[in-house]
Short mmCIF file of C-alpha atoms in Angstrom, two decimals:
data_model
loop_
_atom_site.label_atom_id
_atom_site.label_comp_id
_atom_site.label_asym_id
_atom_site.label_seq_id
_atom_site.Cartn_x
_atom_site.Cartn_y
_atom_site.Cartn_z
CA UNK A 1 -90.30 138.26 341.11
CA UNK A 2 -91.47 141.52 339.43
CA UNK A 3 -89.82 142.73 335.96
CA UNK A 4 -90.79 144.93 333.75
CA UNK A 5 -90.93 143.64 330.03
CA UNK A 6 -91.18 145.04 326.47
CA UNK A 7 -94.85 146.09 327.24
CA UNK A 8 -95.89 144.90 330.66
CA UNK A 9 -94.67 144.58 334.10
CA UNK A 10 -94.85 140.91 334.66
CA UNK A 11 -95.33 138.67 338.57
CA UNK A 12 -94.75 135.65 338.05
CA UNK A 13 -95.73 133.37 341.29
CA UNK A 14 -95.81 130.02 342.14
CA UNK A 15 -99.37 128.32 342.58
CA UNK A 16 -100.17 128.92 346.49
CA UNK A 17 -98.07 132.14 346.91
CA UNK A 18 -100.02 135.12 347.58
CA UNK A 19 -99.78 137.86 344.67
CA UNK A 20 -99.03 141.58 345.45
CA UNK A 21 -99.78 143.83 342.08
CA UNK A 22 -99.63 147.51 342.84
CA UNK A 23 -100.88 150.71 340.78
CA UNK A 24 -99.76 154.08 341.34
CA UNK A 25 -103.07 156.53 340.11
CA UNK A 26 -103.02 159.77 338.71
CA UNK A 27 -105.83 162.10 340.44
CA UNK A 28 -105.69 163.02 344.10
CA UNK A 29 -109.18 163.57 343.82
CA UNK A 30 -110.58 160.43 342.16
CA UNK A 31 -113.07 158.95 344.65
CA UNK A 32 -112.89 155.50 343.31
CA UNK A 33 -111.22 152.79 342.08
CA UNK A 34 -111.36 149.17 340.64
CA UNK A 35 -109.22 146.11 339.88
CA UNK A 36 -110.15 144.24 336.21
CA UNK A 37 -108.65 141.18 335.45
CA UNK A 38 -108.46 140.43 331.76
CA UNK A 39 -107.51 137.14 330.21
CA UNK A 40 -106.03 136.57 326.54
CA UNK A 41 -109.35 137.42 324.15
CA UNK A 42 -111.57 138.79 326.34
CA UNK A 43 -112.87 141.89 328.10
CA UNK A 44 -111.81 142.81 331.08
CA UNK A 45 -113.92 141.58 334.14
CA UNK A 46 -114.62 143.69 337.65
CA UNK A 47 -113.02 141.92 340.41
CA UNK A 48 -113.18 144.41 343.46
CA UNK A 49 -113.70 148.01 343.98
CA UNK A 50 -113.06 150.48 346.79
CA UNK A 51 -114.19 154.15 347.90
CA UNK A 52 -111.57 157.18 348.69
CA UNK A 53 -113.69 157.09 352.19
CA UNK A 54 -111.89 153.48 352.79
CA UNK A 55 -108.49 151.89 352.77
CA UNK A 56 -108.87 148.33 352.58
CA UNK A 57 -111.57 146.43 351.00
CA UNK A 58 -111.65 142.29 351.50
CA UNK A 59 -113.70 139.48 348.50
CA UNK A 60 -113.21 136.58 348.12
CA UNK A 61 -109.52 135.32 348.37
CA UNK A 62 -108.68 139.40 347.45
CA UNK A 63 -108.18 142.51 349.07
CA UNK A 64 -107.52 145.84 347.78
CA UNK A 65 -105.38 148.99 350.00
CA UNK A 66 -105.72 152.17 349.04
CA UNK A 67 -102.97 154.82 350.29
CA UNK A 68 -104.57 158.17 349.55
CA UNK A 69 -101.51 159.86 350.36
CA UNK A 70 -99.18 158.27 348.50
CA UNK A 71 -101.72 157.89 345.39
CA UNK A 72 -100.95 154.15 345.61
CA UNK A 73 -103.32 151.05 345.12
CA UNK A 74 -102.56 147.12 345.87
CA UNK A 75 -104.27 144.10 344.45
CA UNK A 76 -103.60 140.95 347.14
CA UNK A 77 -104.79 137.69 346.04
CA UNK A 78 -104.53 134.67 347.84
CA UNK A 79 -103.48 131.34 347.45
CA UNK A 80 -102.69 132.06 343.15
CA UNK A 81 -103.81 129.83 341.31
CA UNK A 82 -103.24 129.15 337.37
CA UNK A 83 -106.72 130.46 336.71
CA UNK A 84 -105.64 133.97 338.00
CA UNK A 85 -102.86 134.20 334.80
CA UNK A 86 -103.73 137.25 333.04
CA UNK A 87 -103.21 140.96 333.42
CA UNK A 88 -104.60 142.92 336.09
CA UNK A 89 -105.45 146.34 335.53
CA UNK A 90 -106.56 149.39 338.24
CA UNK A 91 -108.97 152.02 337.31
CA UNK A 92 -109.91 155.29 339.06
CA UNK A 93 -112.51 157.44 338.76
CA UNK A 94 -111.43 161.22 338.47
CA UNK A 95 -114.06 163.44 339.52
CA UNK A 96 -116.91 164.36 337.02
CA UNK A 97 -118.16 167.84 338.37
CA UNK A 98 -119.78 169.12 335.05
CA UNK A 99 -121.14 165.97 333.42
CA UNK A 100 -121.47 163.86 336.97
CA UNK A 101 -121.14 161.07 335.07
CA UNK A 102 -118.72 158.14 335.63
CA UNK A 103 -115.95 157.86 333.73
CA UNK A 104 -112.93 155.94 334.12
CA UNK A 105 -109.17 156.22 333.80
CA UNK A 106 -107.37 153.22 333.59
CA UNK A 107 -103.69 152.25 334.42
CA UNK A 108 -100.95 150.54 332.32
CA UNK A 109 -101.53 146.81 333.58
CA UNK A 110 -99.68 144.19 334.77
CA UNK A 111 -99.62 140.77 333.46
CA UNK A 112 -99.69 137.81 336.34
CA UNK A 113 -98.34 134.62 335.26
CA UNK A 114 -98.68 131.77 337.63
CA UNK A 115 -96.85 128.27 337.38
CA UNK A 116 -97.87 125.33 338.77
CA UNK B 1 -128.27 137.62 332.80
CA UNK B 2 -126.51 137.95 328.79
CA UNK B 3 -123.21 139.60 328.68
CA UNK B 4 -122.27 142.44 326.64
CA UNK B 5 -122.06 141.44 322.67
CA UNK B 6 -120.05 142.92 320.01
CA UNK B 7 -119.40 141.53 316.54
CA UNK B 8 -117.51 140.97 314.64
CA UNK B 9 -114.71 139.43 317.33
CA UNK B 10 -111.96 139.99 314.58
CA UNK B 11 -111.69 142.35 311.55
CA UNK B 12 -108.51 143.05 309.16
CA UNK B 13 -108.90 145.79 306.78
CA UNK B 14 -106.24 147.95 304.26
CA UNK B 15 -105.70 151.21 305.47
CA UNK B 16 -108.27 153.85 304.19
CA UNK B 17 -110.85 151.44 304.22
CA UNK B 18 -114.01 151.70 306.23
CA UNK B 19 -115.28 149.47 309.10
CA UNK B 20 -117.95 149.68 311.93
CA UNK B 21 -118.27 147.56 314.86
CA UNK B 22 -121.62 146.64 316.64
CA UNK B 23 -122.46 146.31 320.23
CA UNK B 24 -125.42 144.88 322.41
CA UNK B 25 -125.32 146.31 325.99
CA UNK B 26 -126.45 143.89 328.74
CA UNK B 27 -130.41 144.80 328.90
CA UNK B 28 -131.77 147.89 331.03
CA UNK B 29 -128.02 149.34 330.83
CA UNK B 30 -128.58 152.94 330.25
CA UNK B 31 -124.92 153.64 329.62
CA UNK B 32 -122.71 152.29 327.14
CA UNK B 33 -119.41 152.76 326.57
CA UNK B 34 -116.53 152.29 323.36
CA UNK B 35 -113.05 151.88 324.62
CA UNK B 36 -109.64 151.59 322.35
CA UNK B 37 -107.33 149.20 323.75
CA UNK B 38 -103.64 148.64 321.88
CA UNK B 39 -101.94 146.15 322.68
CA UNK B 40 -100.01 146.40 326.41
CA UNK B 41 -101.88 149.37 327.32
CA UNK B 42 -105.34 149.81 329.66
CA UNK B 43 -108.46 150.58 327.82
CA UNK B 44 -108.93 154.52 326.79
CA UNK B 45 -112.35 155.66 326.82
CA UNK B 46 -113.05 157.05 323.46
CA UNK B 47 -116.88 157.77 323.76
CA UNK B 48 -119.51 157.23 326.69
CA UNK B 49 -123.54 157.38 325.68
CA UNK B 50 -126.65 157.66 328.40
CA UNK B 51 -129.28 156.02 326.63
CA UNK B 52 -128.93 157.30 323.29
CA UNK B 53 -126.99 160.65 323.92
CA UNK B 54 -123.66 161.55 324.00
CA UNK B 55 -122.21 162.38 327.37
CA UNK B 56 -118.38 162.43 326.79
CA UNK B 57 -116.48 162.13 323.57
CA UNK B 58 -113.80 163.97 323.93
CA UNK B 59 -111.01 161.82 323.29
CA UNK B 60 -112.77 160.14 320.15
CA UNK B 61 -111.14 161.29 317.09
CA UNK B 62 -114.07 162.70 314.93
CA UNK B 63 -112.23 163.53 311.84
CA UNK B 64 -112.38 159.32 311.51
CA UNK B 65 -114.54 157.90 314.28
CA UNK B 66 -118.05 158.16 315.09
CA UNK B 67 -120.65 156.38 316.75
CA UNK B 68 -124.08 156.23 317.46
CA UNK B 69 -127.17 154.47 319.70
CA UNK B 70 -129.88 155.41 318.00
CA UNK B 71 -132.85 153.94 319.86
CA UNK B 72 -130.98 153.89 323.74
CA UNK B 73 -130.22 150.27 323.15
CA UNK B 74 -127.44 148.71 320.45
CA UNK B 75 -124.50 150.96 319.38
CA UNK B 76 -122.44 150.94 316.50
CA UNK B 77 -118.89 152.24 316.36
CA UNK B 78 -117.38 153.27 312.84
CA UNK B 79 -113.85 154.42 311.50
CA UNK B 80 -113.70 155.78 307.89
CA UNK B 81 -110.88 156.26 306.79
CA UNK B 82 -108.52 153.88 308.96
CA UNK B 83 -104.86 154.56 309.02
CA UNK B 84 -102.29 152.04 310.42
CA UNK B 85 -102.14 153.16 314.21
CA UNK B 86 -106.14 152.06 314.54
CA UNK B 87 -105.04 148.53 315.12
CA UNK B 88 -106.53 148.13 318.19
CA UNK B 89 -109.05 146.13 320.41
CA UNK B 90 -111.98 148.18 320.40
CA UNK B 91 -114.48 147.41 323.72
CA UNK B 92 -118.04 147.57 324.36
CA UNK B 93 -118.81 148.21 328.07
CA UNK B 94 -121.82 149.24 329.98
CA UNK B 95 -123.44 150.21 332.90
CA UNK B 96 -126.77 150.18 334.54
CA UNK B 97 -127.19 153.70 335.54
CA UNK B 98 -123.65 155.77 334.54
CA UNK B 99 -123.79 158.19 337.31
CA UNK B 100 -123.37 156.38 340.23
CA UNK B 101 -120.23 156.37 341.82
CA UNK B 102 -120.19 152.68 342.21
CA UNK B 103 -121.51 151.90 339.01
CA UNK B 104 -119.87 148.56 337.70
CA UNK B 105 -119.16 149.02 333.88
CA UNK B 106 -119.28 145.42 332.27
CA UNK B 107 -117.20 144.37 329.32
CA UNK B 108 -117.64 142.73 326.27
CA UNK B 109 -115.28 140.54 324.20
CA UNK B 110 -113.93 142.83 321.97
CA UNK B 111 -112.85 142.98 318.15
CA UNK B 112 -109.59 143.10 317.10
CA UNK B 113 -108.82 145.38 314.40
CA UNK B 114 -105.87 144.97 312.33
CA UNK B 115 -104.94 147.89 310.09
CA UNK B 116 -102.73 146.46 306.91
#
């Protein structure tokens, strides 16, 4: 189930469940968005992104929905593993009309612990 | 390809000491970024560089922090004086062009900075 701890809202799944982590963004106009997955000591690492022009985006045993209307993003990942323990952040991408450069915003997190 | 490298991975320091981190973007990555991370929170950008000028730094906190990329390539990231709320993962990230919109920022490890 889904709680929200001291610092992070936590998921913990069994291995083979598929994982639902959701973000809520901040910008109506940001134009796009990413998931990061970042274990314990290291940077965070792209996993998928996704254009405003598109609401649903499939990898490799992921998928990411974007609700424009709602301001709401999902991170589905299939068949969890232990390897996918860690916390998942989303990032957007508010627009950049002076500078044009990308810069990005990025959400609270949520930490995915999977059991085996 | 190399990842992004920063050293040192872990620093402690008193408070109103000095430190300076140092980061290698992956090569032919014109933008590089420094990020502040504490702990349970996403990554805040603090300053963004294309090649070796300054394209957003407006959350960096110049009475204490500054930064530099002298030749386009390695950065360096310094706090002087530090004060207690510093303590912090600061990130290295960067990208290969900065104003795409689907320009992929890569991450480094990070240091951890503990403030005493």
């Amino acid at each position: 189930g889904e709680s929200v701890g001291l610092h992070l809202p936590t998921l913990s799944v069994q291995e083979g469940d598929n994982s639902i982590i959701n973000c809520a963004y901040s910008n109506s106009a940001s134009d796009y968005f990413i998931w990061y997955k970042q274990e314990s000591g290291k940077g965070p690492q792209f996993i998928i992104d996704i254009r405003s022009n598109m609401d649903k985006r499939q990898g490799q045993r992921v998928t990411v929905l974007l609700n424009k209307t709602v301001k709401h993003l999902s991170l589905q990942i299939a068949a969890t593993q232990p390897g996918d323990s860690a916390v998942y952040f989303c990032a957007e991408r508010p627009p950049q009309p002076y500078s044009g450069y990308s810069t990005l915003t990025f959400g609270k997190g949520t930490m995915l612990l999977v059991s085996p | 390809e190399a990842g992004v490298a920063q050293s040192p991975r872990y620093k402690i320091i008193e408070k109103r000491q000095s430190v300076a981190f140092w980061c290698n973007p992956i090569s032919g990555h014109a933008t590089l970024y420094w990020y502040q991370q504490i702990l349970g929170q996403g990554p805040k950008l603090l300053i963004q560089f294309q090649n070796n000028g300054v394209v957003d730094d407006s959350q960096l906190p110049k009475d204490r922090f500054s930064a530099e990329r002298l030749k386009g390539v390695d950065s360096t990231l310094k706090i002087q004086p530090a004060k207690l709320e510093d303590s912090a993962v600061y990130l290295c990230a960067s990208s290969l062009v900065g104003t795409r919109i689907t320009d992929t920022q890569y991450f480094g490890p990070g240091t951890r900075l503990t403030v005493l």
